[in-house]
Amino acid sequence: MLLPASHADIGLMSTDLHLNQHHYHLQLTENVKGRDFIVSDLHGFRSKLDSLLKQVKFSYAHDRLISVGDLIDRGPESIECLYLIDEPWFWAVRGNHEQMLINAISLETDTSWSQWILNGGKWSLGQPKDELTKWAESLTKLPLTISLPCQNHNIGICHAEYVQPHWDQRYLETENLIWGRSRLHKNNETWIDGVDWVFSGHTIVPDVRKLGNSVFIERGAYLNHDLTLINLQQWLTSELP
C-alpha cells in the first residue's frame, strides 16, 4: 500500500480509462435473497477471507461479497485471490495494486515493473507472461466504483477515497478513486450528497473510521492484522448517517 513516488509513472493509463464511460461505474441491483458483505483489501490473503466467510456462514448461493480492491500483492495467495473475480457471488472495484499490474504489463517499462515489484508484486516473477497478460486484461474490466441499493439506502464503494461533493460526479475523475489519501490525512468530514455511505480501503486505519459518510475499513492484513468484513444489512440497522 505504499504510494508510488510519482503518479505520472504508474498512474491510470489514458488508453485504458475513458472518464465518460459508465462501464467503469457499476450499478448493482438490490440483493433480495441474501446478505451483502464488504471486505477490506485482501492483499493475497485468501485463506483469511475463507475463514471469515465460514464464520459468518456465508451463502455462496444467496449472499454477495464486495471488495474495496487490492486483491493482490504482499500476501502469499495473490493468484488465489485473483480467482475470486470469476465467482458469481464476488464483486470488486479496481485498487492501485491491480492498476500497478495493469501498468507493468501494458506499459512494459522498467519504471512500471519496478514500482509494482517494490510494492508487493514479487509473486509475479515466477509467473508466465501470458498468464499475467490474461490477468491484466481481466483487471481492466473491474469498475472504479460500485453502487448498490440496500434497505432503502444508496451505498457506494471505491478503493481509495471519494472527494467529489456528490456521488453523481464519480464519472469526473479516476486518480483519487484509486490513489487518494487526502480525506483521511486532512480529517475531512465533508458529507457526500447523493449517497448514504461510501466504503473505501487503501489507507490503513487502526479500526473502522468514519469521516462524514465516508467509511475507511483497511486495517492491513499483510501486517498480521485482521481483515474487515462488514455485514451491510447489520451496518445499516446500527448506523444512521
PDB file of C-alpha atoms in Angstrom, residues 149-230:
ATOM      1  CA  PRO A 149     -29.305  -0.153  -3.055  1.00  0.00           C
ATOM      2  CA  CYS A 150     -29.773  -1.789   0.327  1.00  0.00           C
ATOM      3  CA  GLN A 151     -32.699  -1.358   2.723  1.00  0.00           C
ATOM      4  CA  ASN A 152     -33.753   1.967   1.156  1.00  0.00           C
ATOM      5  CA  HIS A 153     -30.173   3.263   1.280  1.00  0.00           C
ATOM      6  CA  ASN A 154     -27.730   4.025  -1.531  1.00  0.00           C
ATOM      7  CA  ILE A 155     -24.289   2.528  -0.902  1.00  0.00           C
ATOM      8  CA  GLY A 156     -21.090   3.456  -2.727  1.00  0.00           C
ATOM      9  CA  ILE A 157     -17.750   1.643  -2.875  1.00  0.00           C
ATOM     10  CA  CYS A 158     -14.404   2.825  -4.221  1.00  0.00           C
ATOM     11  CA  HIS A 159     -10.863   1.760  -3.438  1.00  0.00           C
ATOM     12  CA  ALA A 160      -9.080   4.810  -2.012  1.00  0.00           C
ATOM     13  CA  GLU A 161     -11.384   7.761  -1.367  1.00  0.00           C
ATOM     14  CA  TYR A 162     -14.187   9.823  -2.820  1.00  0.00           C
ATOM     15  CA  VAL A 163     -13.648  13.586  -2.791  1.00  0.00           C
ATOM     16  CA  GLN A 164     -16.371  14.974  -5.064  1.00  0.00           C
ATOM     17  CA  PRO A 165     -19.310  16.700  -3.283  1.00  0.00           C
ATOM     18  CA  HIS A 166     -21.951  14.493  -4.945  1.00  0.00           C
ATOM     19  CA  TRP A 167     -21.898  10.775  -5.763  1.00  0.00           C
ATOM     20  CA  ASP A 168     -23.238  11.530  -9.257  1.00  0.00           C
ATOM     21  CA  GLN A 169     -19.901  13.232 -10.013  1.00  0.00           C
ATOM     22  CA  ARG A 170     -17.938   9.971  -9.799  1.00  0.00           C
ATOM     23  CA  TYR A 171     -17.625   9.959 -13.609  1.00  0.00           C
ATOM     24  CA  LEU A 172     -15.462  13.081 -13.490  1.00  0.00           C
ATOM     25  CA  GLU A 173     -12.263  11.595 -12.052  1.00  0.00           C
ATOM     26  CA  THR A 174     -10.151   8.491 -11.562  1.00  0.00           C
ATOM     27  CA  GLU A 175      -7.000   9.423  -9.632  1.00  0.00           C
ATOM     28  CA  ASN A 176      -8.472   9.850  -6.158  1.00  0.00           C
ATOM     29  CA  LEU A 177     -10.669   6.788  -6.547  1.00  0.00           C
ATOM     30  CA  ILE A 178      -7.576   4.580  -6.853  1.00  0.00           C
ATOM     31  CA  TRP A 179      -4.738   6.522  -5.194  1.00  0.00           C
ATOM     32  CA  GLY A 180      -6.128   9.280  -2.964  1.00  0.00           C
ATOM     33  CA  ARG A 181      -5.431   9.708   0.754  1.00  0.00           C
ATOM     34  CA  SER A 182      -6.350  13.353   1.348  1.00  0.00           C
ATOM     35  CA  ARG A 183      -9.648  12.804   3.173  1.00  0.00           C
ATOM     36  CA  LEU A 184      -8.017  10.791   5.945  1.00  0.00           C
ATOM     37  CA  HIS A 185      -4.873  12.912   6.091  1.00  0.00           C
ATOM     38  CA  LYS A 186      -6.925  16.096   6.444  1.00  0.00           C
ATOM     39  CA  ASN A 187      -9.564  14.541   8.710  1.00  0.00           C
ATOM     40  CA  ASN A 188     -12.107  15.713   6.145  1.00  0.00           C
ATOM     41  CA  GLU A 189     -15.652  15.076   7.394  1.00  0.00           C
ATOM     42  CA  THR A 190     -17.366  16.732   4.423  1.00  0.00           C
ATOM     43  CA  TRP A 191     -20.624  14.978   3.593  1.00  0.00           C
ATOM     44  CA  ILE A 192     -21.035  13.347   0.182  1.00  0.00           C
ATOM     45  CA  ASP A 193     -24.504  14.027  -1.228  1.00  0.00           C
ATOM     46  CA  GLY A 194     -26.433  11.502  -3.273  1.00  0.00           C
ATOM     47  CA  VAL A 195     -25.226   8.502  -1.276  1.00  0.00           C
ATOM     48  CA  ASP A 196     -25.746   7.308   2.285  1.00  0.00           C
ATOM     49  CA  TRP A 197     -22.369   5.636   2.846  1.00  0.00           C
ATOM     50  CA  VAL A 198     -19.173   5.290   0.802  1.00  0.00           C
ATOM     51  CA  PHE A 199     -16.839   2.432   1.816  1.00  0.00           C
ATOM     52  CA  SER A 200     -13.133   2.504   0.959  1.00  0.00           C
ATOM     53  CA  GLY A 201      -9.878   0.743   1.788  1.00  0.00           C
ATOM     54  CA  HIS A 202      -6.303   1.625   0.675  1.00  0.00           C
ATOM     55  CA  THR A 203      -5.055   3.578   3.710  1.00  0.00           C
ATOM     56  CA  ILE A 204      -4.518   1.617   6.913  1.00  0.00           C
ATOM     57  CA  VAL A 205      -6.560   2.684   9.930  1.00  0.00           C
ATOM     58  CA  PRO A 206      -6.408   1.094  13.403  1.00  0.00           C
ATOM     59  CA  ASP A 207     -10.135   0.426  13.299  1.00  0.00           C
ATOM     60  CA  VAL A 208     -13.082   1.242  11.052  1.00  0.00           C
ATOM     61  CA  ARG A 209     -13.002   5.028  10.630  1.00  0.00           C
ATOM     62  CA  LYS A 210     -15.946   7.249   9.714  1.00  0.00           C
ATOM     63  CA  LEU A 211     -15.456  10.744   8.292  1.00  0.00           C
ATOM     64  CA  GLY A 212     -18.847  12.191   7.467  1.00  0.00           C
ATOM     65  CA  ASN A 213     -20.473   9.404   5.481  1.00  0.00           C
ATOM     66  CA  SER A 214     -17.134   8.045   4.223  1.00  0.00           C
ATOM     67  CA  VAL A 215     -16.074   4.785   5.891  1.00  0.00           C
ATOM     68  CA  PHE A 216     -12.478   3.502   5.776  1.00  0.00           C
ATOM     69  CA  ILE A 217     -12.056  -0.183   6.571  1.00  0.00           C
ATOM     70  CA  GLU A 218      -8.466  -1.183   5.662  1.00  0.00           C
ATOM     71  CA  ARG A 219      -6.515  -2.482   8.675  1.00  0.00           C
ATOM     72  CA  GLY A 220      -3.509  -4.115   6.978  1.00  0.00           C
ATOM     73  CA  ALA A 221      -3.862  -7.884   6.641  1.00  0.00           C
ATOM     74  CA  TYR A 222      -0.255  -8.127   5.436  1.00  0.00           C
ATOM     75  CA  LEU A 223       0.869  -6.619   8.765  1.00  0.00           C
ATOM     76  CA  ASN A 224      -0.771  -9.537  10.555  1.00  0.00           C
ATOM     77  CA  HIS A 225      -3.900  -7.525  11.273  1.00  0.00           C
ATOM     78  CA  ASP A 226      -7.432  -8.738  10.688  1.00  0.00           C
ATOM     79  CA  LEU A 227      -9.435  -8.322   7.534  1.00  0.00           C
ATOM     80  CA  THR A 228     -12.520  -6.167   7.984  1.00  0.00           C
ATOM     81  CA  LEU A 229     -15.797  -7.757   6.962  1.00  0.00           C
ATOM     82  CA  ILE A 230     -18.861  -5.504   7.081  1.00  0.00           C
TER      83      ILE A 230
END
